[in-house]
Short mmCIF file of C-alpha atoms and ligand atoms in Angstrom, two decimals:
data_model
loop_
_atom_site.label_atom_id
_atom_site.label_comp_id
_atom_site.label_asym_id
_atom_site.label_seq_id
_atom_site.Cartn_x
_atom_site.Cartn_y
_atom_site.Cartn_z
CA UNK Z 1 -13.38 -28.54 4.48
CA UNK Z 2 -15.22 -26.58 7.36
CA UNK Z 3 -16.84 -23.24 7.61
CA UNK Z 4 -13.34 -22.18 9.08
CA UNK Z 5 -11.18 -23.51 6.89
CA UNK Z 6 -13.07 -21.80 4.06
CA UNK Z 7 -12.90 -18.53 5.08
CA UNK Z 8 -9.38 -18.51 5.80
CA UNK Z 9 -8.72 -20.35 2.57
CA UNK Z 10 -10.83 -17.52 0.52
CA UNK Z 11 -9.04 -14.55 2.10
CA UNK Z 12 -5.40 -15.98 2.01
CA UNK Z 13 -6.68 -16.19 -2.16
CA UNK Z 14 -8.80 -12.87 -2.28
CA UNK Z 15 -6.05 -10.70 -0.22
CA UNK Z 16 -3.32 -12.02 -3.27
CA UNK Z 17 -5.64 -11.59 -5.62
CA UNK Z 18 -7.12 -7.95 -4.66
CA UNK Z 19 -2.85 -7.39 -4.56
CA UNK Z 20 -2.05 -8.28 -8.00
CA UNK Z 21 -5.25 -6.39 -9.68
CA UNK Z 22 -4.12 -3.66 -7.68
CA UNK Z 23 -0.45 -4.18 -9.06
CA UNK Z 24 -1.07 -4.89 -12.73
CA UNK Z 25 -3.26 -1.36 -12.66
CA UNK Z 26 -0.27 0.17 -11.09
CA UNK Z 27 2.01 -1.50 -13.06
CA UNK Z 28 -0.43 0.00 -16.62
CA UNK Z 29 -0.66 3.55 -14.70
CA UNK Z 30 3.32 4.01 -15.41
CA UNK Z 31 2.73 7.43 -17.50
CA UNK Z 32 5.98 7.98 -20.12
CA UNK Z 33 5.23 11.79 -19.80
CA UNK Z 34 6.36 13.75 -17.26
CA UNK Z 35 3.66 15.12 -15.32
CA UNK Z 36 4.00 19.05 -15.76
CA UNK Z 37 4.51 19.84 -11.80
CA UNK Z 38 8.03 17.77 -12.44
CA UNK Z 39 9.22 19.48 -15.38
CA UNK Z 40 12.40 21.06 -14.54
CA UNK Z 41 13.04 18.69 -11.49
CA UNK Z 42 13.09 15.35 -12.68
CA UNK Z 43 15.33 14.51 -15.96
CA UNK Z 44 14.26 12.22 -18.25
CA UNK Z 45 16.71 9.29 -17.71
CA UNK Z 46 15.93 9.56 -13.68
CA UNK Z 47 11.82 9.91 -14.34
CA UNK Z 48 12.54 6.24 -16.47
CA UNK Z 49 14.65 5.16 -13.68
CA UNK Z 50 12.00 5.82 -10.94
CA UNK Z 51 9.23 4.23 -12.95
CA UNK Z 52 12.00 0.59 -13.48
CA UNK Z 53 12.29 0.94 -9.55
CA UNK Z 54 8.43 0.69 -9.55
CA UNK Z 55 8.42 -2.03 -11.92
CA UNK Z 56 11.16 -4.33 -10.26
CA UNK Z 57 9.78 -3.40 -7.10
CA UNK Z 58 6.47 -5.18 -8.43
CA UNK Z 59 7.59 -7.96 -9.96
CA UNK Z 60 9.71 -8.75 -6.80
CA UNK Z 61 6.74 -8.56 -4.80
CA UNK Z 62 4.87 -10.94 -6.91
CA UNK Z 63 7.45 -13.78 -6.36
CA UNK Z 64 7.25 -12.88 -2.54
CA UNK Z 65 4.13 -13.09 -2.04
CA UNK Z 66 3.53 -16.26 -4.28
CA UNK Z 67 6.21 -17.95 -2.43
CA UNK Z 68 4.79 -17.33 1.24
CA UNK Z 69 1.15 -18.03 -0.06
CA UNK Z 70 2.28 -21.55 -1.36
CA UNK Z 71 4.74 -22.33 1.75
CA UNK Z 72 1.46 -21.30 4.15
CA UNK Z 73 -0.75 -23.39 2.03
CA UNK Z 74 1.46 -25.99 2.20
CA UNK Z 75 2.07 -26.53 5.51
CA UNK Z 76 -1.34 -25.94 6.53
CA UNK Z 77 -2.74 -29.04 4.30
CA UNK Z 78 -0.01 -31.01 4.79
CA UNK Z 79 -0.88 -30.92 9.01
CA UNK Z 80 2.05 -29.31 9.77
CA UNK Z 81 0.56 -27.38 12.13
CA UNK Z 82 -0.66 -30.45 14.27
CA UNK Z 83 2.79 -32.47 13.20
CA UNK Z 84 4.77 -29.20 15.18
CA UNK Z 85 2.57 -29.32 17.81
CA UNK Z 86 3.00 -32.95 18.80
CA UNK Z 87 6.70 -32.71 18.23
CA UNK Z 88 6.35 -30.11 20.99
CA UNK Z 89 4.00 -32.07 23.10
CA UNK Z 90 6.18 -34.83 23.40
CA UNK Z 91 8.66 -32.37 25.63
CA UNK Z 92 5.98 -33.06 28.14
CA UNK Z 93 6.18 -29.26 29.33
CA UNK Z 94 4.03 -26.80 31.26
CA UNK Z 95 1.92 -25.72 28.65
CA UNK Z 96 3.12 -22.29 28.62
CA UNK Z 97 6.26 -22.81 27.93
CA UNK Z 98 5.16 -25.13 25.16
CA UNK Z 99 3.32 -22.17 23.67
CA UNK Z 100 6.21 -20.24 23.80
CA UNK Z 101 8.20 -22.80 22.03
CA UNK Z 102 5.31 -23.60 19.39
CA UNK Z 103 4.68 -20.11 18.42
CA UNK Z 104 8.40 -19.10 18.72
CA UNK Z 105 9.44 -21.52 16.07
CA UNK Z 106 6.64 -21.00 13.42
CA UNK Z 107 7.96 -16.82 14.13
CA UNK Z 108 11.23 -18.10 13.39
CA UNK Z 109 11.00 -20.59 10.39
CA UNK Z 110 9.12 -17.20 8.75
CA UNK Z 111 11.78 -15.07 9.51
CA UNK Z 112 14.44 -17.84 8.52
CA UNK Z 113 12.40 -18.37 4.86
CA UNK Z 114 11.90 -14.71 4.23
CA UNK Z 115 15.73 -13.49 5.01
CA UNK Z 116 16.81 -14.20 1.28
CA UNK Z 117 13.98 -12.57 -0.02
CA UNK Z 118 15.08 -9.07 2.38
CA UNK Z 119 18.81 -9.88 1.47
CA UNK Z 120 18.22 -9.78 -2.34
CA UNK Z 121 15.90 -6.88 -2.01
CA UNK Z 122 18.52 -5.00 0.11
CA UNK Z 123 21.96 -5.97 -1.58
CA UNK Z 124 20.52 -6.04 -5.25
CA UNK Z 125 17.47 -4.18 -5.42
CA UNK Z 126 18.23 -1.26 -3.48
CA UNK Z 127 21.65 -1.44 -4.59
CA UNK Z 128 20.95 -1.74 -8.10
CA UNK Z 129 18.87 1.76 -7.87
CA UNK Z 130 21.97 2.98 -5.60
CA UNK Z 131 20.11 3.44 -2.15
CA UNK Z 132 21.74 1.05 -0.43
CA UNK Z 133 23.98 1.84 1.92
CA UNK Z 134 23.42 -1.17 4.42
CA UNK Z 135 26.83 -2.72 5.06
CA UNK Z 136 26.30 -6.76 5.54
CA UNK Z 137 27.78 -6.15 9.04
CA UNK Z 138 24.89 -3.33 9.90
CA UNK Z 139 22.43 -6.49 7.89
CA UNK Z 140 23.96 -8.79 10.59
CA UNK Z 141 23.49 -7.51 13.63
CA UNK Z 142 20.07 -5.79 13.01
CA UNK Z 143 18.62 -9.05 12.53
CA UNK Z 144 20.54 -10.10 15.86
CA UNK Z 145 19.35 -7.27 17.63
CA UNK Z 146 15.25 -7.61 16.32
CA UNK Z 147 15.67 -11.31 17.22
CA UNK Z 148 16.49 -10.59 20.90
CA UNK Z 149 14.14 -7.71 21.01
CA UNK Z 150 11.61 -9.76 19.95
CA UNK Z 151 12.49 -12.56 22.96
CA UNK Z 152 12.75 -9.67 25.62
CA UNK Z 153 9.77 -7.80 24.53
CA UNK Z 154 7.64 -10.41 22.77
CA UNK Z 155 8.46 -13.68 25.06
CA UNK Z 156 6.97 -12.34 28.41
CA UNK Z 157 3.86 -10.44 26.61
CA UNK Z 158 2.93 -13.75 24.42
CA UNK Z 159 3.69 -16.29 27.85
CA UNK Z 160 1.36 -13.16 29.98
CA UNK Z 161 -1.69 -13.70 27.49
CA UNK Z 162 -1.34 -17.22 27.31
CA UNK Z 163 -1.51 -17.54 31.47
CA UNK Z 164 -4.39 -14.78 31.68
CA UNK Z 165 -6.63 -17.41 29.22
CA UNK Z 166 -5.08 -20.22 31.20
CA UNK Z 167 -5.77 -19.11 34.39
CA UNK Z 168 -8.52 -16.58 34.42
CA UNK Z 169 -11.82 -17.45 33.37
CA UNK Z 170 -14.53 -15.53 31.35
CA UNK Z 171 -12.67 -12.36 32.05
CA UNK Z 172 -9.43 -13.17 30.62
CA UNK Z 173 -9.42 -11.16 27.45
CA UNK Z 174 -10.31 -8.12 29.99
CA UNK Z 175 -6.81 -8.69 32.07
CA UNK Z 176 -5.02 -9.11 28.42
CA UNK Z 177 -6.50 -5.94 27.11
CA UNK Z 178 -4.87 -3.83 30.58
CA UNK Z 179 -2.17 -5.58 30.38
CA UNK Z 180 -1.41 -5.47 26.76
CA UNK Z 181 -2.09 -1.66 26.90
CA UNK Z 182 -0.03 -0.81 29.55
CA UNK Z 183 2.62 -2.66 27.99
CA UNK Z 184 2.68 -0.91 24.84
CA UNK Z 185 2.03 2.40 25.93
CA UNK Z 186 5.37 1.84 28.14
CA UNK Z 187 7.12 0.39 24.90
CA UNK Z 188 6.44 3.35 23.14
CA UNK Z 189 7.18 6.07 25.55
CA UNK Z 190 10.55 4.25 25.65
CA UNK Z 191 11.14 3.39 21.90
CA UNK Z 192 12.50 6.55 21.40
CA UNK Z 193 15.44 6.45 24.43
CA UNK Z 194 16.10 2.72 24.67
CA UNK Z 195 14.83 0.62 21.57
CA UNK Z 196 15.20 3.13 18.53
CA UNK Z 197 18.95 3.57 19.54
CA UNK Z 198 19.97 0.45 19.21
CA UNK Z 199 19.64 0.78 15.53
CA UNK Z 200 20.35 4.20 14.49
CA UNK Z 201 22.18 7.09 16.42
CA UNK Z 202 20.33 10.38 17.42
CA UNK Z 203 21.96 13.62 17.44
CA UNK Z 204 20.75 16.75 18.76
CA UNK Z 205 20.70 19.78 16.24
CA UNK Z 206 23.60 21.62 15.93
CA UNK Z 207 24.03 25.29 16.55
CA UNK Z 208 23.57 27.43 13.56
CA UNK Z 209 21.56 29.12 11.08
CA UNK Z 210 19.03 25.72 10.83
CA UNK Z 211 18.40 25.35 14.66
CA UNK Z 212 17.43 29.17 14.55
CA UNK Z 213 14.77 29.29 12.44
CA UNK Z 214 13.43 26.21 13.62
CA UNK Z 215 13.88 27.06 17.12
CA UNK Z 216 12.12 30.36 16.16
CA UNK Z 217 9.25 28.32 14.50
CA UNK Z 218 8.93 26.12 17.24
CA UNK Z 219 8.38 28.82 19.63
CA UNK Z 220 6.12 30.47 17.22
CA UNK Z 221 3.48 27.37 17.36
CA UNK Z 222 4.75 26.58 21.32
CA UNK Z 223 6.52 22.88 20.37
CA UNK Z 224 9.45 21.88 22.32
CA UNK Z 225 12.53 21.92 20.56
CA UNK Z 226 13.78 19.49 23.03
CA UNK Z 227 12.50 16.74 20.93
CA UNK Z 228 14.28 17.50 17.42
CA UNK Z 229 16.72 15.05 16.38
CA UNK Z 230 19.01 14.26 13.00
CA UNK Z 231 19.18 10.52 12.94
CA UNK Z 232 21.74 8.54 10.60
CA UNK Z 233 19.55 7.26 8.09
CA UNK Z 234 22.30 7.32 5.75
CA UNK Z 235 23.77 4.36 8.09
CA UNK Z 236 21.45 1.89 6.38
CA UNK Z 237 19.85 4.38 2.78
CA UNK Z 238 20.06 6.60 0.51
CA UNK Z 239 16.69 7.98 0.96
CA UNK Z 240 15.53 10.47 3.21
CA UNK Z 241 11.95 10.63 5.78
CA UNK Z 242 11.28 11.95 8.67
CA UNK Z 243 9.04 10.84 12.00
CA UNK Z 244 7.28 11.72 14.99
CA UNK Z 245 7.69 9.47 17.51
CA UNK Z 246 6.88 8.34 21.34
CA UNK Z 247 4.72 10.67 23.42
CA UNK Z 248 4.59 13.05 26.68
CA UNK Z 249 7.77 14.26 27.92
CA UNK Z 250 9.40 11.66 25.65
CA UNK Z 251 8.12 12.45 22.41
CA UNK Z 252 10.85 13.10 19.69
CA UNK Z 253 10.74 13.77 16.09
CA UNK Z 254 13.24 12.73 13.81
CA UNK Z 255 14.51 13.70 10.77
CA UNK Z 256 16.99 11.58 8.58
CA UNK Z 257 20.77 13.29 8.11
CA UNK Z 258 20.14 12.64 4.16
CA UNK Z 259 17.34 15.36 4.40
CA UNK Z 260 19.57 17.70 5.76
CA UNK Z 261 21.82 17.44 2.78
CA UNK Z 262 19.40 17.57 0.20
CA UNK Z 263 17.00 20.36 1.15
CA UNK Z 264 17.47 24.44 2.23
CA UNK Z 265 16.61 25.59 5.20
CA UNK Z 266 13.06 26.65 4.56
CA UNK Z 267 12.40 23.03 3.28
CA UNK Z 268 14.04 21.04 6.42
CA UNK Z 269 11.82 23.56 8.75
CA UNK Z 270 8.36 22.87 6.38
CA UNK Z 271 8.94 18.82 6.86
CA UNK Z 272 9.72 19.67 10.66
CA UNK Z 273 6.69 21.52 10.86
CA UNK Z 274 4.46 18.85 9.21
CA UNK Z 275 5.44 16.46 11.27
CA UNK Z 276 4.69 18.82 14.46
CA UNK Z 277 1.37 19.32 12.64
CA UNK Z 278 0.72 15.72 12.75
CA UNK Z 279 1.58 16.23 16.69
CA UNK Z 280 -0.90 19.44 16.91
CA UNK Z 281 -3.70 18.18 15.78
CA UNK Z 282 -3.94 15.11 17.55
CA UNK Z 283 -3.50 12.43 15.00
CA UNK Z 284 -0.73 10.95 17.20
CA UNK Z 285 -3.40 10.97 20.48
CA UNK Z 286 -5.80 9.57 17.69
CA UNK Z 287 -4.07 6.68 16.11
CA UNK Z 288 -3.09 5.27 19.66
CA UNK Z 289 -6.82 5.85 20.90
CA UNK Z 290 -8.08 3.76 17.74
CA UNK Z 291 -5.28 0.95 18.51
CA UNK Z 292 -6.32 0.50 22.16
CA UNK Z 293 -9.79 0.03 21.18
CA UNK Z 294 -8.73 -2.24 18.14
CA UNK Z 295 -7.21 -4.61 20.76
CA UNK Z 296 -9.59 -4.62 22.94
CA UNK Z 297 -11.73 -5.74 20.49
CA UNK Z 298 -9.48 -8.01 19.17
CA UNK Z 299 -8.97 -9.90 22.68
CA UNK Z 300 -12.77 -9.92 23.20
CA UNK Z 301 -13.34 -11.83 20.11
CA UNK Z 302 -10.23 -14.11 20.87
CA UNK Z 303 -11.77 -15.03 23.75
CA UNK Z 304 -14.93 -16.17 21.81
CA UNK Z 305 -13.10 -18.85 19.42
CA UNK Z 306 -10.62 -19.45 21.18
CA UNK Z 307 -11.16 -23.24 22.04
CA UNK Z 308 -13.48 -23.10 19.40
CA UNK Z 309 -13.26 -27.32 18.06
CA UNK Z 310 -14.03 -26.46 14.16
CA UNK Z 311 -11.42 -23.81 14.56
CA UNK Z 312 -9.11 -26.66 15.53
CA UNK Z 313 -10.54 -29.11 12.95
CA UNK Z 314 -9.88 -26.46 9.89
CA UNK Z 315 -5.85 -27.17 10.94
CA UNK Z 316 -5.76 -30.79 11.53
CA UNK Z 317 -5.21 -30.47 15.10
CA UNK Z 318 -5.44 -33.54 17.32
CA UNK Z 319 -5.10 -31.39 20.57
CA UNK Z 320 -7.22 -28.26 21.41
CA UNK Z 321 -4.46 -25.82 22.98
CA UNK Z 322 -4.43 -21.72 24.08
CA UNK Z 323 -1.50 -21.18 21.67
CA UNK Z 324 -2.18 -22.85 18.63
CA UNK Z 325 -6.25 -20.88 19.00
CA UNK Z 326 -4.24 -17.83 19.24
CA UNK Z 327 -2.37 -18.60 15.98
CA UNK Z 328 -5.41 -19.48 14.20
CA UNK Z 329 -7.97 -16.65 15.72
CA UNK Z 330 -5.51 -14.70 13.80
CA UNK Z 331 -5.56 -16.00 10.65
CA UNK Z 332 -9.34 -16.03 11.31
CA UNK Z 333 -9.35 -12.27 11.70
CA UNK Z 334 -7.59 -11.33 8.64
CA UNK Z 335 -10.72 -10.83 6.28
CA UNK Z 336 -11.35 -7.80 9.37
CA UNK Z 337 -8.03 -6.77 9.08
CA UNK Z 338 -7.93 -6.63 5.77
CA UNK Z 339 -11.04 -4.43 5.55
CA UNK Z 340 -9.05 -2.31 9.05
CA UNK Z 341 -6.26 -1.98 7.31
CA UNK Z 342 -8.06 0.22 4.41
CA UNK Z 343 -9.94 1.98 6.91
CA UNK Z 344 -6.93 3.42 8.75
CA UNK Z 345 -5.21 4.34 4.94
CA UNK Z 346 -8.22 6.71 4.28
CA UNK Z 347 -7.65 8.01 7.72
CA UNK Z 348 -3.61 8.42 7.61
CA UNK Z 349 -4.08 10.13 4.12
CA UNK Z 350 -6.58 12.19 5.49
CA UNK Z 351 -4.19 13.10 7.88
CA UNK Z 352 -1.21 13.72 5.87
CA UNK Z 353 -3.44 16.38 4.20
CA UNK Z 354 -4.18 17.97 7.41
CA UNK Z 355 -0.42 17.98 8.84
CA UNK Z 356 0.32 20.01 5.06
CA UNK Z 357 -2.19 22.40 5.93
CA UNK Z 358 -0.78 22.82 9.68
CA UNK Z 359 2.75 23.77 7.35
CA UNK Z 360 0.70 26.71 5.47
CA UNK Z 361 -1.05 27.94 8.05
CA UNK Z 362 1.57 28.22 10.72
CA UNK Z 363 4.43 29.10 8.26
CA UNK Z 364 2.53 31.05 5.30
CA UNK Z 365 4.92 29.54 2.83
CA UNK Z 366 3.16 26.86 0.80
CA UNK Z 367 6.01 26.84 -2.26
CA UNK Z 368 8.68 25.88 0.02
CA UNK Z 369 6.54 22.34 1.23
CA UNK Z 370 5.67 21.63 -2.07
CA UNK Z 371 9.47 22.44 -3.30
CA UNK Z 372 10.59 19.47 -0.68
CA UNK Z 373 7.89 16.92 -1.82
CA UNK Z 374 9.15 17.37 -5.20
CA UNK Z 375 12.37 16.57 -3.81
CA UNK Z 376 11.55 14.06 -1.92
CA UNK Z 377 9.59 11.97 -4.71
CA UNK Z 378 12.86 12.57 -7.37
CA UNK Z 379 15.36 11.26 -4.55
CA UNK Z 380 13.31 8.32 -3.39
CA UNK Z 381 12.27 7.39 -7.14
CA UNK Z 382 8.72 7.26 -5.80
CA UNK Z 383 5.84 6.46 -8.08
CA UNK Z 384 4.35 9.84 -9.08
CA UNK Z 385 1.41 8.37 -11.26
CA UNK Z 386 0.18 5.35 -8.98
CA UNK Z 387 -3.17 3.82 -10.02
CA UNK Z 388 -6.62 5.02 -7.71
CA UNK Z 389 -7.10 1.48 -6.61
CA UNK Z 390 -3.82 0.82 -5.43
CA UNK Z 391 -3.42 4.04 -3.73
CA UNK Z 392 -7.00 2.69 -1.83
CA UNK Z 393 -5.34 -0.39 -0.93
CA UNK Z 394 -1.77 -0.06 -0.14
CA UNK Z 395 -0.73 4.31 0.62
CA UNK Z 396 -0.72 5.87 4.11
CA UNK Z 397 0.08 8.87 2.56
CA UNK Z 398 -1.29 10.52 -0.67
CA UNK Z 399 0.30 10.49 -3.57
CA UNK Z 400 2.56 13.33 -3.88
CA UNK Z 401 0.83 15.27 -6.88
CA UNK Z 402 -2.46 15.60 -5.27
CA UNK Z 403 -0.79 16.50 -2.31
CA UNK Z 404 0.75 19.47 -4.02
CA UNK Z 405 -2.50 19.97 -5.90
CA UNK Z 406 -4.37 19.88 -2.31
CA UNK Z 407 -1.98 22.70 -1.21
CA UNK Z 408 -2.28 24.76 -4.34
CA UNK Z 409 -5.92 24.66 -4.30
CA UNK Z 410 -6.07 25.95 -0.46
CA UNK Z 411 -3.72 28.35 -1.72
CA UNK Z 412 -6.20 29.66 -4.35
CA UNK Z 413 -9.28 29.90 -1.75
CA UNK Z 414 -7.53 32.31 0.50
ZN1 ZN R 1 2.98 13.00 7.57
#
C-alpha cells in the first residue's frame, strides 16, 4: 500500500471514527430533566419523544454510514475502480465523453445504493415522529427532477473542467477556477427564480396585519420587501425553517408556510429579521467570498496531482486518465475538508449569534426571538442538550439554549 493509499485509507477510518465518538457522547448527553428554559413549553411525553428522535436518528446513521464505508472499501480493493474504467475504455470514445460516462455512473450507482436508506428515513423515520408529509409521488419526481438537474447543470461543468486540463496546459486550473466561478455565481443568482421552483412553490405575502409590520420593519432597517416569500414546506414536512437565499436584485428570503401557523406575529417578523441580519452584516457576501477562494485553491492543487502515477497506483488503475485523477484528488482532499468543514461550523455559529443580535438591536424585543426558538426546538424535536464535541463537529448553528443564553446575557449588559 502507497503513501496515497494510506492516507485515504486512514481518513475514510478516522472521519467514521471521530463520527461515532462524537455520537456515543451525544447519544450519553440525552439529559432526562428538562432543562429549566423549557419548563412550561415542552411536556414531558414530547421532551422523551424528541430525545427517541435523537436516538433513532443515531442509530440510523450508524448503519448508513457503516454501509457506504464498507461498499467504498470494497470496491476500491477489489479494483473496481480500474475494472469500470476499462469497461468504459473499451467504447473507444473521445475521452471526454468517457469521463462523463465514468464519473456519471459511479454518481449514479451512489445515488441508486443510498435511495433505500432516504426512503426508510423519509417514509418510516420521519413518519414514525409524524413529520412526514412527503407523498411517494412528490418522493418520485424530486429524485427525477435532481437527476436531470444534475445532467443539465453538472454534465457541461464536469465535461468544461475536464477539456480545460485536456487542452490547456499549466494554466488549466486558472481557466477552471473563472469558469467554475462564473458558473456558480450565475446558478445562484438564478436558484431562487428557476431551480428552487421546481421543487417547492413561492408565494408572495399576503395583505394583512403580518405584511404590515414586517413591511414596517423592513423599511425601518432599509431591506426590500420585494424579496419575502412563504414557501410550501408543508408540501414535503412537518417542520418549519426559514432561508436567505440568491443575491443582488435576486436575493429572496424564505420562510416555510408551517412557521406561519405556528408562531404570532412578533415571532414570524424576529425570524424574518434574523435572517435579514444574516444579509446585513455580510455573512452572505462572506461565505461566497470564502467559497471562491476555497475553489480556487482546490483547482490549484488538482492541478498538482492530477496525473500524479502513485495517485493512480493507490486505485489499481492500469490507465492514467483526467477523470478518474479528478475522482481520486478528491478523495485525497478529504483529510482538508474534513479539517474545512469544522472551520466554517465555528464561523456559521459565530454567525448565527451575530444575525440574533441584528434581531435585538434593530427590533428591541429579545423575548419574542427567544419565544420562537423555543418553538422551533419543541416542533422540530431538536436535541436541546447535544454533547460539546459533537456540536464542534457536526452544528452550523448553536445549540438553541446557549443561543437564548447568548441573548439573555446581551440583554443583561445593556
Ligand atoms: Zn441563521
Amino acid at each position: 500500500m502507497n503513501i496515497y493509499a494510506l492516507i485515504i485509507l486512514t481518513t475514510l477510518l478516522l472521519d467514521i471514527l471521530l463520527n461515532i465518538t462524537a455520537d456515543l457522547l451525544n447519544l450519553k448527553n440525552l439529559k432526562t430533566t428538562l432543562p429549566k428554559e423549557f419548563k412550561g413549553i415542552y411536556d414531558p411525553e414530547a421532551y422523551r419523544k424528541s430525545q427517541e428522535y435523537t436516538r433513532t436518528n443515531t442509530y440510523f446513521g450508524f448503519i448508513t454510514s457503516s454501509f457506504s464505508l464498507t461498499l467504498t472499501l470494497i470496491f476500491w480493493f477489489s479494483g473496481g475502480f480500474n475494472y469500470l474504467d476499462q469497461i468504459i475504455r473499451g467504447f473507444d470514445l473521445h475521452p471526454i465523453w468517457s469521463g462523463l460516462i465514468y464519473i456519471g455512473t459511479l454518481m449514479f450507482l451512489k445515488a441508486i445504493l443510498s435511495l433505500p436508506f432516504e426512503i426508510y428515513s423519509t417514509f418510516v423515520i420521519e413518519e414514525r415522529f409524524g413529520f412526514n408529509k412527503t407523498t411517494p409521488l412528490t418522493f418520485i419526481l424530486d429524485q427525477v427532477k435532481m437527476l436531470a438537474l444534475s445532467l443539465v447543470i453538472g454534465g457541461p461543468l464536469l465535461a468544461g473542467v475536464l477539456a480545460f486540463f485536456q487542452y490547456t496546459g499549466t494554466l488549466a486550473w486558472l481557466y477552471c477556477w473563472i469558469v467554475f466561478v462564473l458558473f456558480t455565481l450565475f446558478i445562484q443568482f438564478i436558484a431562487p427564480t428557476w431551480i428552487m421552483p421546481l421543487f417547492n412553490k413561492f408565494s408572495p405575502l399576503e395583505d394583512g396585519e403580518l405584511k404590515e409590520q414586517i413591511l414596517d420593519y423592513a423599511r425601518d432597517v432599509k431591506y426590500s420587501l420585494s424579496g419575502v416569500f412563504i414557501m410550501d414546506g408543508s408540501k414535503r414536512s412537518a417542520k418549519s425553517n426559514a432561508f436567505f437565499t440568491g443575491f443582488g436584485k435576486n436575493k429572496r428570503i424564505a420562510l416555510f408556510d408551517t412557521l406561519m401557523e405556528k408562531h404570532p406575529i412578533p415571532e414570524i417578523v424576529a425570524i424574518l429579521a434574523h435572517e435579514i441580519g444574516h444579509y446585513k452584516k455580510k455573512h452572505i457576501i462572506k461565505g461566497m467570498v470564502i467559497s471562491i477562494l476555497h475553489t480556487g485553491i482546490v483547482f490549484y492543487l488538482l492541478s498538482i496531482f492530477l496525473s500524479n502515477k502513485g495517485l493512480f497506483q493507490a486505485f489499481y488503475m492500469e490507465h492514467i486518465s483526467i477523470y478518474a485523477g479528478l475522482l481520486f484528488f478528491g478523495m485525497l482532499y478529504s483529510p482538508v475538508e474534513l479539517i474545512l468543514s469544522i472551520f466554517m461550523n465555528i464561523f456559521s455559529r459565530k454567525n448565527e449569534y451575530e444575525a440574533d443580535q441584528f434581531v435585538k438591536d434593530t427590533t428591541g424585543k429579545s423575548e419574542d426571538m427567544i419565544h420562537a426558538l423555543k418553538i422551533l426546538s419543541v416542533h422540530n424535536l431538536s436535541n436541546l442538550t447535544p454533547h460539546p464535541f459533537y456540536v464542534f463537529l457536526n452544528y452550523s448553528h448553536p445549540p438553541v439554549l446557549q443561543r437564548i443564553r447568548k441573548i439573555r446575557d446581551a440583554d443583561n449588559n445593556v
